[in-house]
XYZ file of C-alpha atoms in Angstrom:
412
model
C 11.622 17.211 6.495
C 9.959 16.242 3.597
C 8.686 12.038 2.777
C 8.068 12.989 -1.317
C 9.990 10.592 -3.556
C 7.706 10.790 -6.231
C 9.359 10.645 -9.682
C 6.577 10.436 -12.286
C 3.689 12.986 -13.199
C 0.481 11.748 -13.959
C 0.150 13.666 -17.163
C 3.280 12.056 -18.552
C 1.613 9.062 -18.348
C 0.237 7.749 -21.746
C -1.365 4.441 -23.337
C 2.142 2.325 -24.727
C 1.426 -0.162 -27.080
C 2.836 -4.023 -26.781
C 5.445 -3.449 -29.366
C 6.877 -0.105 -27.887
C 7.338 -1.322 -24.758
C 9.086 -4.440 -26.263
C 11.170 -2.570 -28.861
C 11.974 0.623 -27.514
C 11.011 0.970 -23.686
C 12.908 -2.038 -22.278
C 15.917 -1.978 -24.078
C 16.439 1.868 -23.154
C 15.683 0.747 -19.321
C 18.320 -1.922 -19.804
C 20.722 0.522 -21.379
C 20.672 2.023 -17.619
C 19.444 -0.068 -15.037
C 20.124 -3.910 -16.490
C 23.578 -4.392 -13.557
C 21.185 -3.274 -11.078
C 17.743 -4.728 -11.975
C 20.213 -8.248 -12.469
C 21.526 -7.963 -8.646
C 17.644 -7.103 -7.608
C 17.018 -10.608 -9.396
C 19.780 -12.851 -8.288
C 19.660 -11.525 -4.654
C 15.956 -12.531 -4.641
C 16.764 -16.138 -6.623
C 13.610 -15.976 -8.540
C 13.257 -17.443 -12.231
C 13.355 -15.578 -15.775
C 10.096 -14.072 -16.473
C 8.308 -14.612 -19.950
C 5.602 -11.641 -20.933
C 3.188 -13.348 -23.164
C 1.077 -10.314 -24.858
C -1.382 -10.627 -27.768
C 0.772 -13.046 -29.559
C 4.413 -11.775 -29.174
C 6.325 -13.158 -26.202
C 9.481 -11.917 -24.470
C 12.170 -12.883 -22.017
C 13.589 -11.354 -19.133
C 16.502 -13.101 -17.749
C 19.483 -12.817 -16.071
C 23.329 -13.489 -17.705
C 26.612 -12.058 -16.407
C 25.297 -9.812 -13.884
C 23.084 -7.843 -16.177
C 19.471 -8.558 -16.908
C 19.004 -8.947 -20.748
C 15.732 -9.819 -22.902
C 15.436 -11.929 -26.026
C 12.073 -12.939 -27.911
C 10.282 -15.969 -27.421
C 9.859 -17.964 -24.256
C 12.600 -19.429 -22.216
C 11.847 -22.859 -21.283
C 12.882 -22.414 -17.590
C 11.416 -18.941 -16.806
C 7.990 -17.944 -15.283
C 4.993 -16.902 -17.896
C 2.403 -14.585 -17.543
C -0.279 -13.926 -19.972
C -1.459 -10.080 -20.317
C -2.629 -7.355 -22.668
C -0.905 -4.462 -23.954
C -3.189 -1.951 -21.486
C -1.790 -4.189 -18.540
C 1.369 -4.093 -19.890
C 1.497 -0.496 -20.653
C 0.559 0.333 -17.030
C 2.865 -1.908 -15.432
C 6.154 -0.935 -17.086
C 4.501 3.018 -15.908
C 4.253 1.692 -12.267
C 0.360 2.875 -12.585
C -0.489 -0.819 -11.257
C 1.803 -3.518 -9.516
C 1.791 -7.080 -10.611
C -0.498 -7.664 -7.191
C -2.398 -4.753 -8.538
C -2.982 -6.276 -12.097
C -4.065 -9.644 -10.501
C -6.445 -8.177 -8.203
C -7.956 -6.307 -11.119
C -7.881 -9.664 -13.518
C -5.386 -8.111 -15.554
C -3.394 -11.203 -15.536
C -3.094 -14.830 -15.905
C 0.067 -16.874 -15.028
C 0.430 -19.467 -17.091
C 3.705 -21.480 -15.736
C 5.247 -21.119 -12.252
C 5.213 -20.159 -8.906
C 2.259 -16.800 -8.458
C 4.893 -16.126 -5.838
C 7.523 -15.491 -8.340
C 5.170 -12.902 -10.106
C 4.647 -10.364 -7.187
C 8.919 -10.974 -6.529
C 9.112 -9.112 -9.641
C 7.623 -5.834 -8.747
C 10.618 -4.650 -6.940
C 12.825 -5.852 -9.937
C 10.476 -3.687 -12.092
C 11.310 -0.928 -10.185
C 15.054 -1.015 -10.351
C 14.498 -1.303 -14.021
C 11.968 0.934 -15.094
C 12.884 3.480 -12.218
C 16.708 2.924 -11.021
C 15.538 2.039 -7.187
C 17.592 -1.090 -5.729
C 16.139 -3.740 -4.525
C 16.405 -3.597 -0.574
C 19.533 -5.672 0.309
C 19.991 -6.325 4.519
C 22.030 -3.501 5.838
C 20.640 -0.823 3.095
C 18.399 0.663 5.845
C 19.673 2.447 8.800
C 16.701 4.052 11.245
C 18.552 6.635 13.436
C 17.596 9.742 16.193
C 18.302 13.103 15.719
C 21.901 12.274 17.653
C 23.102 8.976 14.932
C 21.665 6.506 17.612
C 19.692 3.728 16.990
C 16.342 5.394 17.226
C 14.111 4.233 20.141
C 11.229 2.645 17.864
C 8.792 1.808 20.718
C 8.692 5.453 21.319
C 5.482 7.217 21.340
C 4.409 10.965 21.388
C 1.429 13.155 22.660
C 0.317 16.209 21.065
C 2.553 19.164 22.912
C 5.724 16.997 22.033
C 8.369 18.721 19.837
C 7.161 18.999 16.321
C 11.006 18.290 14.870
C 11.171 15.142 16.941
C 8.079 13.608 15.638
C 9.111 14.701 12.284
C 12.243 12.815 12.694
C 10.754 9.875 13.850
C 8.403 9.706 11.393
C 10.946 10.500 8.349
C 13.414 7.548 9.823
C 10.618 5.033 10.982
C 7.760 5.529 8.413
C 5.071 5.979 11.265
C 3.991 7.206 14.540
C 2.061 6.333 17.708
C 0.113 9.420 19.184
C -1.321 8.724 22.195
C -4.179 10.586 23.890
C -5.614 12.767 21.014
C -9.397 12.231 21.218
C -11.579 11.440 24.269
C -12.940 8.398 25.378
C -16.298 10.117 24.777
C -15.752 11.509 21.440
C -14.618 7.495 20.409
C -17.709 6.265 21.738
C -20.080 8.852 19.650
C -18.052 7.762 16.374
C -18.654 3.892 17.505
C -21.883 4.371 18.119
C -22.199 5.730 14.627
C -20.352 2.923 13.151
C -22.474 0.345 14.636
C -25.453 1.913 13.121
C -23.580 1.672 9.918
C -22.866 -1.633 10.494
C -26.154 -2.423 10.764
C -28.188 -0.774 7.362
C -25.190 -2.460 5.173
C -26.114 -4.705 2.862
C -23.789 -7.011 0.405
C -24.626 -5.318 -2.458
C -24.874 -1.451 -1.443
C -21.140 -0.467 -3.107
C -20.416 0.943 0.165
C -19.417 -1.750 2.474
C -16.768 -4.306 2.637
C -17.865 -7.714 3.850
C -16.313 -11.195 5.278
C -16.920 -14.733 6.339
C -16.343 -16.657 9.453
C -15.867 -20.160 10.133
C -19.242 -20.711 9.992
C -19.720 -19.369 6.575
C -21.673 -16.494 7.816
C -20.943 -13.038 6.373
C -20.725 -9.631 8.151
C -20.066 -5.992 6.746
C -16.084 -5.194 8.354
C -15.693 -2.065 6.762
C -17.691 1.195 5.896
C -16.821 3.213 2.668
C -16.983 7.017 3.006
C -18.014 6.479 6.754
C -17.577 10.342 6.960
C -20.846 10.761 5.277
C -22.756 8.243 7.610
C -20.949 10.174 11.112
C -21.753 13.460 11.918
C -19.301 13.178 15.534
C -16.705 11.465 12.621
C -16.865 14.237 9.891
C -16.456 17.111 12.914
C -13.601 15.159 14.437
C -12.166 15.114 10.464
C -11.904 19.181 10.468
C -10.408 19.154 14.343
C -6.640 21.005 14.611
C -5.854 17.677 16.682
C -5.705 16.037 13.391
C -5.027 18.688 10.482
C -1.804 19.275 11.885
C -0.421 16.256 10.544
C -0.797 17.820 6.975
C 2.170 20.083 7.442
C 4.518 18.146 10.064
C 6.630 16.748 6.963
C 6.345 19.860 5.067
C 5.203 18.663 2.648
C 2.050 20.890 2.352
C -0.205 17.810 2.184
C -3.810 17.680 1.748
C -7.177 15.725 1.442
C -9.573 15.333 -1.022
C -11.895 18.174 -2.267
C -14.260 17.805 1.373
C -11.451 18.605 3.363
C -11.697 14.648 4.394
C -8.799 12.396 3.825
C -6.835 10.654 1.196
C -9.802 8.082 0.473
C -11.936 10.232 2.559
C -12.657 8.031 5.926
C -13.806 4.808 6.355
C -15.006 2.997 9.482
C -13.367 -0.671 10.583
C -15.069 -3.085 12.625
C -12.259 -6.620 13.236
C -14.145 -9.508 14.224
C -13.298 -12.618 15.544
C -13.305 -15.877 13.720
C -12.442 -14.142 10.187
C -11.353 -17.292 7.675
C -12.510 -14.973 4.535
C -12.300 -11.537 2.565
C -10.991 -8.278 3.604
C -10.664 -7.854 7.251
C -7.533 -8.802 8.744
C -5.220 -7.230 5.555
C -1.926 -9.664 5.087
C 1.354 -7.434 4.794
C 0.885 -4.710 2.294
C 2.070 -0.935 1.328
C -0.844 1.546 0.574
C 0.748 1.839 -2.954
C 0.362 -1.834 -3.315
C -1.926 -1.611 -6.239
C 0.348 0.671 -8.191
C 1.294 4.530 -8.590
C 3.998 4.821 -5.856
C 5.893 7.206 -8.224
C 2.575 9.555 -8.839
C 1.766 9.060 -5.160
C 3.770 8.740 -2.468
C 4.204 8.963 0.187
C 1.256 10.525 1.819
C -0.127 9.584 5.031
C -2.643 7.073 6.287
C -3.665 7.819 9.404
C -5.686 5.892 11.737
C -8.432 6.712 14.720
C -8.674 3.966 17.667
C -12.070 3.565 18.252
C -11.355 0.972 21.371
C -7.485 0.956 21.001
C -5.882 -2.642 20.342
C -3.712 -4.479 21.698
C -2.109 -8.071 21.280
C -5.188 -9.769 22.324
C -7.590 -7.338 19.974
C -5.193 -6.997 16.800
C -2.974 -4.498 17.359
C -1.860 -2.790 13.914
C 1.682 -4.515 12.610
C 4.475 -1.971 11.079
C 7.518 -2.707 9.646
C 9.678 0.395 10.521
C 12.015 2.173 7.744
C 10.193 0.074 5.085
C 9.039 3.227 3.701
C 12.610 3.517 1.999
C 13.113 0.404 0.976
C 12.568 -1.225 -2.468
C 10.834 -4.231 -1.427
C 7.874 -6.246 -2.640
C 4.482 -3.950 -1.658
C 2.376 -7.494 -0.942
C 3.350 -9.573 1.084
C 6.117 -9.979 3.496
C 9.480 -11.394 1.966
C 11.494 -13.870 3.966
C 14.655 -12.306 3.349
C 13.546 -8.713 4.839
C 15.918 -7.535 7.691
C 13.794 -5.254 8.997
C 11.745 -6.331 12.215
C 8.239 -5.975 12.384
C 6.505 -4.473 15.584
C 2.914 -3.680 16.931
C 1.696 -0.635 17.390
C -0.139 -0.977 21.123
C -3.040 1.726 21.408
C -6.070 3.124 23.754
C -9.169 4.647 22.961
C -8.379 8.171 21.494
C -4.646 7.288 20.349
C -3.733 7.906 16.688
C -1.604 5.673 14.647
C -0.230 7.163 11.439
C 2.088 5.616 8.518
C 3.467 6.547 5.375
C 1.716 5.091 2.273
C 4.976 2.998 1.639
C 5.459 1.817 4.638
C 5.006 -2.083 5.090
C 1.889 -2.850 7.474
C -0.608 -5.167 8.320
C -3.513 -6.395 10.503
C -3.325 -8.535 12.731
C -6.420 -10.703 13.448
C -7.905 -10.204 17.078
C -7.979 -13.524 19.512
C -10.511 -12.157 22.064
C -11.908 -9.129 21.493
C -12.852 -7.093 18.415
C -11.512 -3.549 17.877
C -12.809 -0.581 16.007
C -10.514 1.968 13.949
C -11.448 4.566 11.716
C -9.221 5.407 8.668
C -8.571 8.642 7.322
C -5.389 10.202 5.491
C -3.518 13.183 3.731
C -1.638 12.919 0.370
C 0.743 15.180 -1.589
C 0.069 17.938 -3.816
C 0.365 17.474 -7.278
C 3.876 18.019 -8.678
C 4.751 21.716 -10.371
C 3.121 21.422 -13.881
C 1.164 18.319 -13.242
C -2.683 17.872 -14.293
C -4.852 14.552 -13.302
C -7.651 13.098 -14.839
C -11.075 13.933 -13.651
C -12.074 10.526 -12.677
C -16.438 10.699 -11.831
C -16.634 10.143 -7.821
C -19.216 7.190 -8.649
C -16.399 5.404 -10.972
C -13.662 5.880 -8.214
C -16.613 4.747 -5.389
C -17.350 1.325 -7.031
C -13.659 0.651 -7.802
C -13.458 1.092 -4.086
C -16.070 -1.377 -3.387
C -15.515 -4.557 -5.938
C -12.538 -4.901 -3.772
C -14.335 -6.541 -1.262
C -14.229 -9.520 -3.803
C -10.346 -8.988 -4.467
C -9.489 -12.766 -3.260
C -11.141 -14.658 -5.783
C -9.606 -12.680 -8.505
C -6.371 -12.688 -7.197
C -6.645 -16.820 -7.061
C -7.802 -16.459 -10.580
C -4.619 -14.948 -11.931
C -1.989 -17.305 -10.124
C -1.034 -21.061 -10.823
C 1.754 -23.649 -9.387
C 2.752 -25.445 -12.229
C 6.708 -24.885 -11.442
């Protein structure tokens, strides 16, 4: 049962200039999405939208049920100032309008920052004919029509089809019982060492403050490289079977590792700053859910977690839905759960499926992060991207916050 819905090949992709997208991209969008892009809009009550770029401004607005865009700026709508390049990706989905501000790609320059990232899904209706999620659009049944059981987990000798199902319907699983206790403790022994030689500056660590100010690496970057019990655990049929349970054929990267290879998680307590305890968010959040998706993230429970140790949140059958990718909307119908686990257990989630962490309240937890992704469309070619350049993008997003309170204002 397959979880591609990608739509777009990377080597269709090409740099659009400000006035094409204006002129000639938008218009043909509206000639077949502007009804449903509109409904996206009005159902999610947020303002007209002004694109300011290099000196030419244009409107995107709502009237009789159809979105519509006129030149100039409309003096009730929400501006953002941004360069053809940002443009030109955005209107490709090859970055998000969280992905553009946490890149600096983008400066609002009247209204809500709020009613910037609403947009994205209204983007998407337009530029790629998905409705925005609406409540009752998403039904998560068993293999029978029943409401399917979602605090249902599975152990390795279950029935392949089942777990398939549940994982097509719900957008993630709970496997329980994969590793030992003693293989865990080898990998967090090797974490703590990492833990230990990182330094803020090494472009291979993650870092964040507690209330005290003081800063602590929380995650390791290619942690496969720094675990030798990790990177045999990485090659182990307990965990390549996951490539093919979708059908998909998925794979990892060129070592045989993972989607972004694997990187090691430590959650402390106390965290008031950076990246540790991730807010709402789909893996695609950034951009490039068309080229992408969905793969699979899956993650390794160093010391399992719980309610008290942040258990990992999911919002089931969000994987199908047309929603904002950061952040969690107030209007979503779908419920949000935690995923409960013990040392050994796997958790595992589609890269569009809505998740967060939860920050622990009395004791830390370890997880290790790993993945598979899909093979690249019939006819499709990527860009060789240098490992180094794809590394330090990786690693300047320990810094992400600051730039995305750069971007945003409240003036409206």
């Amino acid at each position: 049962m397959s979880i591609d819905c990608r739509t777009r090949r990377h080597c269709d992709r090409r740099p659009l200039d400000r006035d094409e997208v204006f002129d000639s991209l938008i218009p043909a969008a509206l000639s077949n999405n502007a009804e449903l892009a509109a409904r996206g809009l009005i159902y999610k009550r947020l303002p007209a939208l002004t694109f300011s770029v290099d000196g030419r401004s244009v409107t995107l607005y709502e009237r009789n049920g159809a979105l519509r865009i006129e030149a100039g700026e409309a003096s009730e709508s929400a501006v953002v100032s941004l360069d053809s390049s940002a443009l030109s990706d955005l209107v490709q989905d090859w970055a998000t309008t969280m992905g553009l501000a946490m890149n600096s790609r983008v400066k609002m320059t009247r209204g809500n920052f709020e009613h910037w990232i609403g947009w994205e899904p209204i983007f998407r209706a337009l530029f790629d004919g998905r409705p925005v999620h609406e409540p009752g659009a998403i039904s998560i049944s068993d293999r029978n029509g029943s409401d399917l059981n979602l605090n249902r987990s599975f152990e390795l000798d279950d029935d392949p089809a089942e777990i398939s199902h549940f994982l097509h319907q719900a957008g993630f699983l709970h496997l329980r019982g994969v590793f030992t206790e003693c293989e865990m403790a080898a990998v967090s022994a090797d974490l703590d060492a990492s833990l230990a030689r990182a330094r803020p500056d090494d472009g291979a660590s993650w870092w964040a403050g507690d209330s005290k100010g003081v800063q602590q690496a929380v995650r390791i970057l290619f942690f496969h490289e720094q675990s030798a019990a990790l990177a045999e655990l990485l090659r182990d049929d307990r965990l390549g079977w996951l490539a093919d349970i979708t059908g998909d054929n998925l794979g990892g990267d060129d070592e045989g590792t993972g989607w972004l290879s694997a990187e090691g998680l430590i959650k402390p307590l106390d965290i008031q700053t950076g990246l540790s305890d991730l807010p709402w968010h789909k893996d695609c959040g950034q951009g490039r859910h068309s080229y992408y998706c969905n793969g699979l993230t899956i993650g390794l429970s160093i010391t399992g977690a719980d309610e008290r140790s942040g258990a990992l949140g999911v919002v089931p059958g969000s994987h199908r839905a047309n929603i904002q990718p950061a952040g969690k909307d107030d209007s979503l119908d779908l419920p949000a759960l935690k995923l409960v686990t013990q040392t050994g257990d796997l958790t595992v989630h589609c890269s569009d499926t809505l998740h967060r962490a939860y920050p622990p309240i009395e004791r830390p937890r370890k997880v290790v992060y790993t993945g598979f992704r899909q093979p690249l469309m019939k006819g499709d070619t990527m860009e060789e991207v240098p490992v180094a350049k794809q590394r330090a993008a990786r690693a300047q997003l320990t810094n992400v916050q600051n730039r995305i309170a750069g971007a945003g204002t409240n003036t409206g």
